[in-house]
Every structure is written in structure tokens, then in C-alpha cells.
Amino acid sequence: MSTRTDAPTRREQILKEAARLFAERGFHGVGVDEIGAAVGISGPGLYRHFAGKDAMLAELLVGISERLLSGGRLRAEESPADPEALLASLIDSHIDFALDDRPLITLHDRELDRLRESDRKQVRRLQRHYVELWVTAVRALHPRVPESEARAAVHAVFGLLNSTPRLADRDDGPAARTATESLLRRLAHGAFAALSPPAEDGV
């Protein structure tokens, strides 16, 4: 989970509520006034922080891609000689994202094409770097695995972890989160462990 304890800024509050509302109702189903009401300010007051809804969507999708990549790079720096620890850290970090930022996953799936071409290209570029960071970690741990197979495994694990918005409605208390977190971790590690060829009989 996130360890941040300082209060979010007004800009962060706006983005959080915008993400929630966009995910629930769709980008075109939400007005500026509704976003403003969710954070206790007038709709026009939002324009002191953002040029409009398009700017909010761009900052949400570019921002989360930047955050995932920078976090992954930091973990790689912290575990330069331990690929097993690095992969475990990457998995835990992505699970936190998948559980804490579900609206952003929904937004990416539904609304990425609404971004300006330059913003969309930036998101894709950041995502490619993030994938390659994982592929490097996987191949360091499983050096005999072809790069194409490692990349396929990474994308499969992303699909697994990013399925959280489609989980059935349930209690979102600490115990439920812990159980889901544990399940996702086991499944992700199991997927990567499957890259190791089975031992031959008698070996």
C-alpha cells in the first residue's frame, strides 16, 4: 500500500474525483460542474487548476504511466544484483496500483483514444519502457527464456493484475484487500515460475 501520509493537494483531489467519475459514467457522461461538486468547489473554479476535462484525462493517464515507470526504475536501482527480489518488488508495486487506482485502469481501457495524439504517444512510450524493465528482470531470473516469451509472460501478468476493476463487488475492508493482494501475488509469481522448464525425469 502507499505509505504517503500528507494530505492531497486540491489538484490531486480534483484528479482523484475526476478519475472516479470518468470511470463510473464515461468521459462524456461527466460535466465540469459534477467534478467541482465532488471536491466542494464550483465548476468554473476548476479552470484555475486545469484547462478542461481533456487536460484532466491527459494528466491522469500520462501521470500514472510516469509514476509506474519511475517507481519501477527506483526498484531496479535498489536491487541491481538480485533479480528475484526485483521481480517480487515490481509485482508488489503493481498490485498496489491495481488495487488502489482501479479507476485509472478503467480509464486507460476506455478513454486512451480520446487523448491528443502527442499525449497518447507519450503514454505508449512510457508503457513500453515499463514493460522492458519487467522483461529485463524476468530474463535475469530466467536467462534461458527467449525474449519474446518473457515479454508475453509480462503482458499476461499485467492482464491478470489489471483485471481488478472487473472483480465482483465485495467488502473493500482491510481483510478483503489483504486476501486479494495475496491471491494476485501468488498468481503473478506462479505465472513467472511457469517459465522455468520442468525438470526431466531422473534429474
mmCIF file of C-alpha atoms in Angstrom:
data_model
loop_
_atom_site.group_PDB
_atom_site.id
_atom_site.type_symbol
_atom_site.label_atom_id
_atom_site.label_comp_id
_atom_site.label_asym_id
_atom_site.label_seq_id
_atom_site.Cartn_x
_atom_site.Cartn_y
_atom_site.Cartn_z
ATOM 1 C CA MET A 1 0.000 0.000 0.000
ATOM 2 C CA SER A 2 1.005 3.598 -0.325
ATOM 3 C CA THR A 3 2.872 4.994 2.666
ATOM 4 C CA ARG A 4 2.061 8.610 1.899
ATOM 5 C CA THR A 5 0.649 10.421 4.944
ATOM 6 C CA ASP A 6 0.485 14.078 3.849
ATOM 7 C CA ALA A 7 -2.855 15.447 2.749
ATOM 8 C CA PRO A 8 -3.511 15.506 -1.007
ATOM 9 C CA THR A 9 -3.414 18.876 -2.732
ATOM 10 C CA ARG A 10 -6.557 20.361 -4.231
ATOM 11 C CA ARG A 11 -5.243 19.451 -7.682
ATOM 12 C CA GLU A 12 -4.793 15.831 -6.581
ATOM 13 C CA GLN A 13 -8.289 15.800 -5.094
ATOM 14 C CA ILE A 14 -9.726 17.017 -8.391
ATOM 15 C CA LEU A 15 -7.877 14.351 -10.349
ATOM 16 C CA LYS A 16 -8.965 11.589 -7.991
ATOM 17 C CA GLU A 17 -12.636 12.541 -8.249
ATOM 18 C CA ALA A 18 -12.384 13.077 -11.993
ATOM 19 C CA ALA A 19 -10.924 9.584 -12.395
ATOM 20 C CA ARG A 20 -13.691 8.077 -10.294
ATOM 21 C CA LEU A 21 -16.465 9.865 -12.147
ATOM 22 C CA PHE A 22 -14.988 9.245 -15.614
ATOM 23 C CA ALA A 23 -14.643 5.541 -14.785
ATOM 24 C CA GLU A 24 -18.203 5.302 -13.455
ATOM 25 C CA ARG A 25 -20.028 7.314 -16.130
ATOM 26 C CA GLY A 26 -17.664 7.678 -19.047
ATOM 27 C CA PHE A 27 -15.715 10.760 -20.070
ATOM 28 C CA HIS A 28 -18.620 12.387 -21.913
ATOM 29 C CA GLY A 29 -21.079 11.499 -19.159
ATOM 30 C CA VAL A 30 -19.440 13.798 -16.616
ATOM 31 C CA GLY A 31 -19.548 17.575 -16.556
ATOM 32 C CA VAL A 32 -17.119 20.022 -15.039
ATOM 33 C CA ASP A 33 -19.780 21.076 -12.513
ATOM 34 C CA GLU A 34 -20.067 17.494 -11.230
ATOM 35 C CA ILE A 35 -16.323 17.210 -10.731
ATOM 36 C CA GLY A 36 -16.286 20.532 -8.935
ATOM 37 C CA ALA A 37 -19.165 19.474 -6.673
ATOM 38 C CA ALA A 38 -17.288 16.300 -5.737
ATOM 39 C CA VAL A 39 -14.412 18.364 -4.321
ATOM 40 C CA GLY A 40 -16.509 21.201 -2.925
ATOM 41 C CA ILE A 41 -15.743 23.946 -5.432
ATOM 42 C CA SER A 42 -17.693 25.487 -8.314
ATOM 43 C CA GLY A 43 -17.276 24.024 -11.749
ATOM 44 C CA PRO A 44 -15.691 27.193 -13.144
ATOM 45 C CA GLY A 45 -13.281 27.124 -10.203
ATOM 46 C CA LEU A 46 -11.700 24.020 -11.731
ATOM 47 C CA TYR A 47 -10.299 26.149 -14.523
ATOM 48 C CA ARG A 48 -7.841 27.647 -12.049
ATOM 49 C CA HIS A 49 -6.271 24.177 -11.942
ATOM 50 C CA PHE A 50 -6.993 22.631 -15.359
ATOM 51 C CA ALA A 51 -7.831 23.926 -18.813
ATOM 52 C CA GLY A 52 -10.701 21.449 -19.005
ATOM 53 C CA LYS A 53 -11.697 17.799 -18.894
ATOM 54 C CA ASP A 54 -9.295 16.872 -21.685
ATOM 55 C CA ALA A 55 -6.394 18.204 -19.642
ATOM 56 C CA MET A 56 -7.532 16.204 -16.601
ATOM 57 C CA LEU A 57 -7.731 13.000 -18.619
ATOM 58 C CA ALA A 58 -4.291 13.576 -20.112
ATOM 59 C CA GLU A 59 -2.722 14.254 -16.735
ATOM 60 C CA LEU A 60 -4.358 11.150 -15.259
ATOM 61 C CA LEU A 61 -3.191 8.756 -17.967
ATOM 62 C CA VAL A 62 0.239 10.262 -18.621
ATOM 63 C CA GLY A 63 0.761 10.729 -14.889
ATOM 64 C CA ILE A 64 0.102 7.116 -13.897
ATOM 65 C CA SER A 65 2.369 5.857 -16.699
ATOM 66 C CA GLU A 66 5.133 8.137 -15.455
ATOM 67 C CA ARG A 67 4.591 7.035 -11.868
ATOM 68 C CA LEU A 68 4.724 3.324 -12.692
ATOM 69 C CA LEU A 69 7.893 3.729 -14.736
ATOM 70 C CA SER A 70 9.716 5.909 -12.205
ATOM 71 C CA GLY A 71 8.739 3.540 -9.397
ATOM 72 C CA GLY A 72 9.949 0.552 -11.393
ATOM 73 C CA ARG A 73 13.267 2.220 -12.139
ATOM 74 C CA LEU A 74 13.739 3.036 -8.478
ATOM 75 C CA ARG A 75 13.170 -0.606 -7.558
ATOM 76 C CA ALA A 76 15.657 -1.690 -10.198
ATOM 77 C CA GLU A 77 18.247 0.631 -8.660
ATOM 78 C CA GLU A 78 17.550 -0.802 -5.216
ATOM 79 C CA SER A 79 18.018 -4.447 -6.324
ATOM 80 C CA PRO A 80 20.671 -4.311 -9.078
ATOM 81 C CA ALA A 81 22.120 -7.763 -8.318
ATOM 82 C CA ASP A 82 19.022 -9.612 -7.111
ATOM 83 C CA PRO A 83 16.564 -10.266 -9.962
ATOM 84 C CA GLU A 84 14.302 -12.367 -7.746
ATOM 85 C CA ALA A 85 13.924 -9.529 -5.231
ATOM 86 C CA LEU A 86 13.431 -7.029 -8.054
ATOM 87 C CA LEU A 87 10.669 -9.040 -9.705
ATOM 88 C CA ALA A 88 8.938 -9.529 -6.352
ATOM 89 C CA SER A 89 9.149 -5.785 -5.716
ATOM 90 C CA LEU A 90 7.767 -4.959 -9.162
ATOM 91 C CA ILE A 91 4.874 -7.351 -8.617
ATOM 92 C CA ASP A 92 4.046 -5.868 -5.202
ATOM 93 C CA SER A 93 4.187 -2.332 -6.572
ATOM 94 C CA HIS A 94 1.902 -3.118 -9.484
ATOM 95 C CA ILE A 95 -0.544 -4.896 -7.192
ATOM 96 C CA ASP A 96 -0.756 -1.739 -5.079
ATOM 97 C CA PHE A 97 -1.530 0.239 -8.227
ATOM 98 C CA ALA A 98 -4.095 -2.298 -9.397
ATOM 99 C CA LEU A 99 -5.921 -2.247 -6.071
ATOM 100 C CA ASP A 100 -5.623 1.450 -5.223
ATOM 101 C CA ASP A 101 -6.094 3.005 -8.670
ATOM 102 C CA ARG A 102 -8.743 0.860 -10.312
ATOM 103 C CA PRO A 103 -10.482 3.848 -11.975
ATOM 104 C CA LEU A 104 -7.255 4.606 -13.865
ATOM 105 C CA ILE A 105 -7.216 1.095 -15.318
ATOM 106 C CA THR A 106 -10.784 1.579 -16.500
ATOM 107 C CA LEU A 107 -9.910 4.980 -17.939
ATOM 108 C CA HIS A 108 -6.959 3.582 -19.839
ATOM 109 C CA ASP A 109 -9.076 0.815 -21.337
ATOM 110 C CA ARG A 110 -11.961 3.082 -22.337
ATOM 111 C CA GLU A 111 -10.603 6.554 -22.903
ATOM 112 C CA LEU A 112 -6.984 6.346 -24.111
ATOM 113 C CA ASP A 113 -8.038 7.044 -27.689
ATOM 114 C CA ARG A 114 -9.586 10.348 -26.569
ATOM 115 C CA LEU A 115 -6.169 11.804 -25.755
ATOM 116 C CA ARG A 116 -4.394 14.080 -28.188
ATOM 117 C CA GLU A 117 -2.024 12.122 -30.402
ATOM 118 C CA SER A 118 1.038 13.551 -28.652
ATOM 119 C CA ASP A 119 -0.255 12.544 -25.212
ATOM 120 C CA ARG A 120 -1.287 9.113 -26.444
ATOM 121 C CA LYS A 121 2.169 8.544 -27.922
ATOM 122 C CA GLN A 122 3.743 9.611 -24.641
ATOM 123 C CA VAL A 123 1.623 7.106 -22.706
ATOM 124 C CA ARG A 124 2.586 4.336 -25.124
ATOM 125 C CA ARG A 125 6.279 5.254 -24.925
ATOM 126 C CA LEU A 126 6.255 5.223 -21.125
ATOM 127 C CA GLN A 127 4.424 1.901 -21.118
ATOM 128 C CA ARG A 128 6.968 0.338 -23.489
ATOM 129 C CA HIS A 129 9.791 1.357 -21.158
ATOM 130 C CA TYR A 130 7.887 -0.077 -18.198
ATOM 131 C CA VAL A 131 7.344 -3.392 -19.989
ATOM 132 C CA GLU A 132 11.032 -3.598 -20.958
ATOM 133 C CA LEU A 133 12.026 -3.022 -17.344
ATOM 134 C CA TRP A 134 9.962 -6.066 -16.359
ATOM 135 C CA VAL A 135 11.260 -8.131 -19.290
ATOM 136 C CA THR A 136 14.832 -7.395 -18.224
ATOM 137 C CA ALA A 137 14.062 -8.530 -14.679
ATOM 138 C CA VAL A 138 12.334 -11.703 -15.886
ATOM 139 C CA ARG A 139 15.197 -12.648 -18.212
ATOM 140 C CA ALA A 140 17.749 -12.025 -15.470
ATOM 141 C CA LEU A 141 15.862 -14.525 -13.337
ATOM 142 C CA HIS A 142 15.159 -16.925 -16.234
ATOM 143 C CA PRO A 143 18.137 -16.417 -18.582
ATOM 144 C CA ARG A 144 17.246 -19.351 -20.848
ATOM 145 C CA VAL A 145 13.801 -17.970 -21.658
ATOM 146 C CA PRO A 146 13.558 -16.281 -25.090
ATOM 147 C CA GLU A 147 12.875 -12.571 -25.008
ATOM 148 C CA SER A 148 9.596 -12.967 -26.862
ATOM 149 C CA GLU A 149 8.373 -15.497 -24.303
ATOM 150 C CA ALA A 150 9.424 -13.287 -21.383
ATOM 151 C CA ARG A 151 7.589 -10.342 -22.935
ATOM 152 C CA ALA A 152 4.467 -12.438 -23.470
ATOM 153 C CA ALA A 153 4.595 -13.526 -19.822
ATOM 154 C CA VAL A 154 4.901 -9.904 -18.657
ATOM 155 C CA HIS A 155 1.878 -8.847 -20.699
ATOM 156 C CA ALA A 156 -0.075 -11.829 -19.377
ATOM 157 C CA VAL A 157 0.722 -10.869 -15.785
ATOM 158 C CA PHE A 158 -0.296 -7.272 -16.483
ATOM 159 C CA GLY A 159 -3.602 -8.568 -17.821
ATOM 160 C CA LEU A 160 -4.057 -10.594 -14.654
ATOM 161 C CA LEU A 161 -3.204 -7.789 -12.251
ATOM 162 C CA ASN A 162 -5.110 -5.144 -14.209
ATOM 163 C CA SER A 163 -8.301 -7.201 -14.023
ATOM 164 C CA THR A 164 -9.128 -5.673 -10.612
ATOM 165 C CA PRO A 165 -11.840 -3.292 -11.923
ATOM 166 C CA ARG A 166 -13.763 -6.358 -13.056
ATOM 167 C CA LEU A 167 -13.658 -8.124 -9.721
ATOM 168 C CA ALA A 168 -17.112 -8.781 -8.271
ATOM 169 C CA ASP A 169 -18.397 -6.222 -5.792
ATOM 170 C CA ARG A 170 -17.288 -7.169 -2.324
ATOM 171 C CA ASP A 171 -16.267 -5.795 1.029
ATOM 172 C CA ASP A 172 -13.304 -3.485 0.461
ATOM 173 C CA GLY A 173 -12.115 -3.558 4.065
ATOM 174 C CA PRO A 174 -8.512 -4.300 5.072
ATOM 175 C CA ALA A 175 -9.082 -8.043 5.370
ATOM 176 C CA ALA A 176 -10.605 -8.276 1.877
ATOM 177 C CA ARG A 177 -7.795 -6.219 0.391
ATOM 178 C CA THR A 178 -5.161 -8.381 2.070
ATOM 179 C CA ALA A 179 -6.786 -11.530 0.730
ATOM 180 C CA THR A 180 -6.987 -10.152 -2.821
ATOM 181 C CA GLU A 181 -3.433 -8.858 -2.634
ATOM 182 C CA SER A 182 -2.195 -12.278 -1.521
ATOM 183 C CA LEU A 183 -4.095 -14.039 -4.310
ATOM 184 C CA LEU A 184 -2.784 -11.710 -7.005
ATOM 185 C CA ARG A 185 0.763 -12.110 -5.702
ATOM 186 C CA ARG A 186 0.563 -15.912 -5.790
ATOM 187 C CA LEU A 187 -0.898 -15.911 -9.280
ATOM 188 C CA ALA A 188 1.717 -13.490 -10.639
ATOM 189 C CA HIS A 189 4.626 -15.418 -9.138
ATOM 190 C CA GLY A 190 3.106 -18.651 -10.394
ATOM 191 C CA ALA A 191 2.880 -17.288 -13.916
ATOM 192 C CA PHE A 192 6.550 -16.344 -13.975
ATOM 193 C CA ALA A 193 7.587 -19.589 -12.283
ATOM 194 C CA ALA A 194 5.938 -21.437 -15.178
ATOM 195 C CA LEU A 195 8.679 -20.061 -17.435
ATOM 196 C CA SER A 196 11.154 -22.486 -15.865
ATOM 197 C CA PRO A 197 11.186 -25.748 -17.825
ATOM 198 C CA PRO A 198 10.115 -28.792 -15.801
ATOM 199 C CA ALA A 199 12.926 -30.984 -14.534
ATOM 200 C CA GLU A 200 13.482 -34.066 -16.621
ATOM 201 C CA ASP A 201 12.815 -37.463 -15.038
ATOM 202 C CA GLY A 202 15.810 -38.671 -13.130
ATOM 203 C CA VAL A 203 17.406 -35.225 -12.938
#
